[in-house]
CSV table of C-alpha atoms in Angstrom, one decimal:
chain,number,residue,atom,x,y,z
A,1,MET,CA,25.6,145.3,-58.5
A,2,THR,CA,23.6,147.6,-56.2
A,3,THR,CA,19.9,147.3,-56.8
A,4,PRO,CA,17.7,150.4,-57.2
A,5,ALA,CA,15.1,148.6,-55.1
A,6,GLU,CA,15.0,145.1,-53.7
A,7,GLY,CA,13.6,142.8,-56.3
A,8,PHE,CA,11.3,139.8,-56.2
A,9,TRP,CA,14.1,137.3,-55.4
A,10,GLY,CA,15.6,139.4,-52.6
A,11,PRO,CA,19.3,140.1,-52.0
A,12,PRO,CA,21.6,138.0,-54.2
A,13,THR,CA,23.0,134.8,-52.7
A,14,SER,CA,25.1,133.9,-55.8
A,15,THR,CA,28.9,134.1,-55.4
A,16,VAL,CA,29.1,136.5,-58.4
A,17,ASP,CA,27.0,139.4,-59.5
A,18,TRP,CA,27.6,140.6,-63.0
A,19,CYS,CA,27.9,144.2,-64.3
A,20,GLU,CA,24.2,144.8,-65.0
A,21,THR,CA,22.1,146.9,-62.6
A,22,ASN,CA,19.8,144.5,-60.8
A,23,TYR,CA,16.0,144.8,-61.2
A,24,GLU,CA,16.5,147.9,-63.4
A,25,HIS,CA,13.7,146.8,-65.8
A,26,PHE,CA,11.5,144.3,-64.1
A,27,HIS,CA,10.7,143.5,-60.5
A,28,HIS,CA,10.8,139.7,-61.2
A,29,VAL,CA,14.1,139.7,-63.3
A,30,ALA,CA,17.4,140.6,-61.7
A,31,GLU,CA,19.4,140.9,-64.9
A,32,LEU,CA,17.3,141.3,-67.9
A,33,PHE,CA,19.9,141.5,-70.7
A,34,ASN,CA,21.9,138.6,-69.2
A,35,SER,CA,18.8,136.5,-68.9
A,36,VAL,CA,17.4,137.1,-72.4
A,37,SER,CA,20.8,136.7,-74.1
A,38,SER,CA,21.1,133.2,-72.5
A,39,LEU,CA,18.4,132.1,-74.9
A,40,ALA,CA,21.2,131.9,-77.6
A,41,MET,CA,22.6,128.8,-75.8
A,42,VAL,CA,19.2,127.2,-75.6
A,43,PHE,CA,18.5,127.9,-79.3
A,44,GLY,CA,21.9,126.8,-80.4
A,45,GLY,CA,21.7,123.5,-78.5
A,46,LEU,CA,18.2,122.6,-79.6
A,47,LEU,CA,18.8,123.6,-83.2
A,48,ALA,CA,21.9,121.4,-83.4
A,49,LEU,CA,20.0,118.6,-81.8
A,50,VAL,CA,17.2,118.8,-84.4
A,51,LEU,CA,19.6,119.2,-87.4
A,52,HIS,CA,21.9,116.3,-86.4
A,53,ARG,CA,19.7,113.8,-84.5
A,54,ARG,CA,20.0,111.3,-87.4
A,55,VAL,CA,23.5,112.3,-88.5
A,56,LEU,CA,25.8,112.2,-85.4
A,57,GLU,CA,26.4,109.8,-82.5
A,58,ARG,CA,24.7,110.0,-79.2
A,59,ARG,CA,27.8,111.7,-77.7
A,60,PHE,CA,27.2,114.7,-79.9
A,61,LEU,CA,23.5,114.7,-79.1
A,62,ALA,CA,24.4,114.7,-75.4
A,63,ALA,CA,26.6,117.7,-76.0
A,64,PHE,CA,23.9,119.6,-77.9
A,65,ALA,CA,21.3,118.8,-75.2
A,66,MET,CA,23.7,119.9,-72.4
A,67,LEU,CA,24.3,123.2,-74.2
A,68,ALA,CA,20.6,123.9,-74.1
A,69,VAL,CA,20.5,122.9,-70.4
A,70,VAL,CA,23.4,125.4,-69.7
A,71,GLY,CA,21.2,128.1,-71.4
A,72,LEU,CA,18.2,127.3,-69.2
A,73,GLY,CA,20.4,127.3,-66.1
A,74,SER,CA,21.9,130.6,-67.1
A,75,ILE,CA,18.4,132.2,-67.6
A,76,GLY,CA,17.5,131.0,-64.1
A,77,PHE,CA,20.7,132.2,-62.5
A,78,HIS,CA,20.7,135.7,-64.1
A,79,ALA,CA,17.0,136.2,-63.5
A,80,THR,CA,17.3,135.4,-59.8
A,81,LEU,CA,20.9,135.6,-58.7
A,82,ARG,CA,20.2,132.7,-56.3
A,83,PHE,CA,23.1,130.4,-55.5
A,84,GLN,CA,21.1,127.3,-56.2
A,85,LEU,CA,20.3,128.4,-59.7
A,86,GLN,CA,23.9,129.5,-60.2
A,87,MET,CA,24.8,125.9,-59.8
A,88,LEU,CA,22.3,125.0,-62.5
A,89,ASP,CA,24.3,127.3,-64.8
A,90,GLU,CA,27.8,126.4,-63.8
A,91,LEU,CA,27.7,122.7,-63.2
A,92,PRO,CA,26.1,121.9,-66.6
A,93,MET,CA,29.0,124.0,-68.1
A,94,LEU,CA,31.4,121.6,-66.4
A,95,TYR,CA,29.6,118.6,-67.6
A,96,LEU,CA,29.4,119.9,-71.2
A,97,ALA,CA,33.2,120.5,-71.1
A,98,LEU,CA,33.7,116.9,-69.9
A,99,ILE,CA,31.6,115.6,-72.7
A,100,MET,CA,33.6,117.6,-75.2
A,101,VAL,CA,36.9,116.2,-73.8
A,102,TYR,CA,35.5,112.7,-74.2
A,103,ILE,CA,34.5,113.4,-77.8
A,104,LEU,CA,37.9,114.9,-78.7
A,105,VAL,CA,40.0,112.2,-77.0
A,106,GLU,CA,38.0,109.2,-78.1
A,107,ASN,CA,38.1,110.3,-81.7
A,108,ARG,CA,38.9,107.1,-83.5
A,109,PRO,CA,36.5,104.5,-85.1
A,110,GLN,CA,37.2,102.2,-82.2
A,111,ARG,CA,37.7,103.1,-78.5
A,112,ARG,CA,41.3,104.3,-77.9
A,113,LEU,CA,41.3,104.1,-74.1
A,114,GLY,CA,39.9,101.7,-71.6
A,115,VAL,CA,36.9,102.1,-69.3
A,116,TRP,CA,39.2,104.0,-66.9
A,117,PHE,CA,38.9,107.2,-69.1
A,118,PRO,CA,35.2,107.8,-68.8
A,119,LEU,CA,35.5,106.8,-65.1
A,120,ALA,CA,38.2,109.4,-64.6
A,121,LEU,CA,36.1,112.1,-66.3
A,122,PHE,CA,33.2,111.0,-64.0
A,123,ALA,CA,35.4,111.3,-60.9
A,124,TYR,CA,36.5,114.8,-62.1
A,125,ALA,CA,32.8,115.7,-62.5
A,126,VAL,CA,32.1,114.5,-58.9
A,127,LEU,CA,35.0,116.4,-57.4
A,128,SER,CA,34.3,119.6,-59.3
A,129,THR,CA,30.6,119.4,-58.4
A,130,TYR,CA,31.6,119.1,-54.7
A,131,LEU,CA,34.1,121.9,-54.8
A,132,CYS,CA,31.7,124.3,-56.6
A,133,ALA,CA,28.6,123.5,-54.8
A,134,PHE,CA,29.9,123.4,-51.2
A,135,THR,CA,32.1,126.5,-51.2
A,136,ARG,CA,31.1,130.1,-51.1
A,137,GLY,CA,32.4,133.6,-51.9
A,138,PRO,CA,35.4,134.3,-54.1
A,139,LEU,CA,36.8,130.8,-53.5
A,140,GLN,CA,33.8,129.2,-55.1
A,141,PHE,CA,34.1,131.5,-58.2
A,142,PHE,CA,37.8,130.7,-58.4
A,143,LEU,CA,37.4,127.0,-58.1
A,144,PHE,CA,34.7,126.9,-60.8
A,145,GLN,CA,36.7,129.0,-63.2
A,146,VAL,CA,39.8,126.9,-62.7
A,147,SER,CA,37.9,123.6,-63.1
A,148,PHE,CA,36.0,124.8,-66.2
A,149,ALA,CA,38.9,126.8,-67.9
A,150,SER,CA,41.3,123.9,-67.7
A,151,LEU,CA,38.8,121.7,-69.6
A,152,GLU,CA,37.9,124.5,-72.0
A,153,PHE,CA,41.4,125.3,-73.1
A,154,PHE,CA,42.3,121.7,-73.5
A,155,ALA,CA,39.3,121.2,-75.8
A,156,LEU,CA,40.2,124.4,-77.7
A,157,ALA,CA,43.7,123.1,-78.2
A,158,ARG,CA,42.4,119.8,-79.6
A,159,VAL,CA,40.1,121.6,-82.0
A,160,TYR,CA,43.0,123.6,-83.2
A,161,LEU,CA,44.9,120.4,-84.0
A,162,ILE,CA,41.8,119.2,-86.0
A,163,HIS,CA,41.9,122.5,-87.9
A,164,ARG,CA,45.6,122.2,-88.6
A,165,ARG,CA,45.3,118.8,-90.3
A,166,SER,CA,42.0,119.5,-92.1
A,167,GLN,CA,42.1,120.1,-95.9
A,168,ASP,CA,38.5,121.0,-96.1
A,169,ALA,CA,38.1,124.7,-96.9
A,170,SER,CA,34.6,125.0,-95.4
A,171,ALA,CA,35.6,123.3,-92.1
A,172,ARG,CA,38.7,125.6,-91.9
A,173,ARG,CA,36.5,128.6,-92.4
A,174,LEU,CA,34.1,127.4,-89.7
A,175,PHE,CA,37.0,127.1,-87.3
A,176,GLN,CA,38.2,130.6,-88.1
A,177,LEU,CA,34.7,132.0,-87.5
A,178,GLY,CA,34.2,130.0,-84.4
A,179,VAL,CA,37.5,130.8,-82.7
A,180,SER,CA,37.1,134.5,-83.6
A,181,ALA,CA,33.7,134.7,-81.9
A,182,TYR,CA,35.0,132.7,-79.0
A,183,ALA,CA,38.0,134.9,-78.5
A,184,LEU,CA,36.0,138.1,-78.7
A,185,ALA,CA,33.5,136.6,-76.2
A,186,ILE,CA,36.3,136.0,-73.7
A,187,VAL,CA,37.6,139.5,-74.1
A,188,LEU,CA,34.1,140.9,-73.4
A,189,TRP,CA,33.7,138.6,-70.4
A,190,LEU,CA,36.9,139.8,-68.9
A,191,SER,CA,36.1,143.4,-69.7
A,192,ASP,CA,32.8,143.1,-68.0
A,193,ILE,CA,34.5,142.0,-64.8
A,194,GLN,CA,37.5,144.4,-64.8
A,195,LEU,CA,35.8,147.5,-66.2
A,196,CYS,CA,32.5,147.4,-64.3
A,197,PRO,CA,32.7,150.8,-62.6
A,198,THR,CA,33.4,152.4,-66.0
A,199,LEU,CA,30.7,150.4,-67.8
A,200,ASN,CA,27.9,150.7,-65.2
A,201,GLU,CA,28.6,154.1,-63.6
A,202,ALA,CA,31.0,156.3,-65.6
A,203,LEU,CA,29.4,155.7,-69.0
A,204,PRO,CA,25.8,156.1,-67.9
A,205,ALA,CA,26.8,159.3,-66.0
A,206,ARG,CA,27.7,160.7,-69.5
A,207,GLY,CA,24.5,159.5,-71.1
A,208,ILE,CA,26.1,156.3,-72.6
A,209,PRO,CA,24.3,153.1,-71.6
A,210,ASN,CA,26.1,150.1,-70.2
A,211,PRO,CA,27.1,148.0,-73.3
A,212,GLN,CA,26.2,144.8,-71.5
A,213,PHE,CA,29.3,142.9,-72.3
A,214,HIS,CA,28.3,139.8,-70.4
A,215,ALA,CA,25.1,139.5,-72.5
A,216,TRP,CA,27.2,139.8,-75.6
A,217,TRP,CA,29.4,137.1,-74.2
A,218,HIS,CA,26.4,134.7,-74.1
A,219,VAL,CA,25.6,135.4,-77.7
A,220,LEU,CA,29.2,135.3,-79.1
A,221,VAL,CA,30.2,132.2,-77.1
A,222,SER,CA,27.1,130.4,-78.3
A,223,CYS,CA,27.9,131.2,-81.9
A,224,GLY,CA,31.6,130.3,-81.5
A,225,PHE,CA,30.9,127.1,-79.6
A,226,TYR,CA,28.3,126.0,-82.2
A,227,ALA,CA,30.8,126.6,-85.1
A,228,LEU,CA,33.6,124.7,-83.3
A,229,LEU,CA,31.2,121.8,-82.6
A,230,MET,CA,30.5,121.7,-86.4
A,231,VAL,CA,34.3,121.4,-87.0
A,232,ILE,CA,34.5,118.5,-84.6
A,233,ALA,CA,31.5,116.8,-86.1
A,234,HIS,CA,32.9,117.2,-89.6
A,235,ASP,CA,36.1,115.6,-88.5
A,236,ARG,CA,34.2,112.8,-86.7
A,237,LEU,CA,32.2,111.9,-89.8
A,238,LYS,CA,35.4,111.8,-91.8
A,239,THR,CA,37.0,109.5,-89.2
A,240,LEU,CA,34.0,107.2,-89.5
A,241,GLY,CA,34.6,106.8,-93.2
A,242,GLN,CA,31.9,109.1,-94.4
A,243,ALA,CA,32.3,112.0,-96.8
A,244,PRO,CA,31.3,115.0,-94.7
A,245,GLY,CA,30.2,118.3,-96.0
A,246,VAL,CA,29.2,121.6,-94.4
A,247,ARG,CA,25.9,123.0,-95.5
A,248,TRP,CA,24.2,126.3,-94.6
A,249,ALA,CA,20.5,127.1,-94.0
A,250,GLY,CA,19.5,130.7,-93.2
A,251,GLY,CA,23.1,131.5,-92.3
A,252,ILE,CA,23.4,128.5,-89.9
A,253,PRO,CA,25.9,125.8,-90.7
A,254,PHE,CA,25.3,122.1,-90.2
A,255,VAL,CA,27.1,118.9,-91.3
A,256,ARG,CA,26.0,116.0,-93.4
A,257,GLY,CA,27.9,112.8,-94.3
A,258,HIS,CA,27.5,109.8,-96.5
A,259,ALA,CA,29.5,106.7,-97.3
A,260,PRO,CA,31.8,107.3,-100.3
A,261,PRO,CA,31.0,105.4,-103.5
């Protein structure tokens, strides 16, 4: 977006500039709402890590930690709109999606596939990193979205299959909450891109502030992703022969499991 005055970080070098007026509130922060809302990912990842560090396998802990890294990268990206920090947002998103694909495919007590599968995921990560980091402009944005979305929708389809076969009412409710938040987040993300002139110019001209849909995307996708992760974790504990259960603390769900008697 056009800046009212050039901010601390200078003109944007990122390949995308979201629908929030740059440096509107602080000289050192390009997009305040998008930066602050990214804390939801950091909080969700760290909270899941703390609650499940002695409950789930390292693959899940890696996913939780990567979610927090995505949030930190997102804060840096939106605060500066520098291309280098954009990569610290987008590339961890790809790596998180690849971890999720591994968790969802290797979902039996013993390894299903050979060593070729993690190697294939690693090769995908290398290729995607190269394509995203060494291209510019709309092409870079397109390549990242294709790379990430293909993994994202594959993972969502696998979680839906978990939901279909689950007989646990609490896990099914978590899925419904998670996918609803995720779907609404995607709608707001698309609206922020497609309706930006209306949101950032027409509405303020009538005294209505920009609703900051991209910031709400951060919050909703964090909530949705966390809930869906709990569904996957619940299924994993069941697969490992434990008796999983969903518990709530302060409105936040987490899973526990124990060996059946």
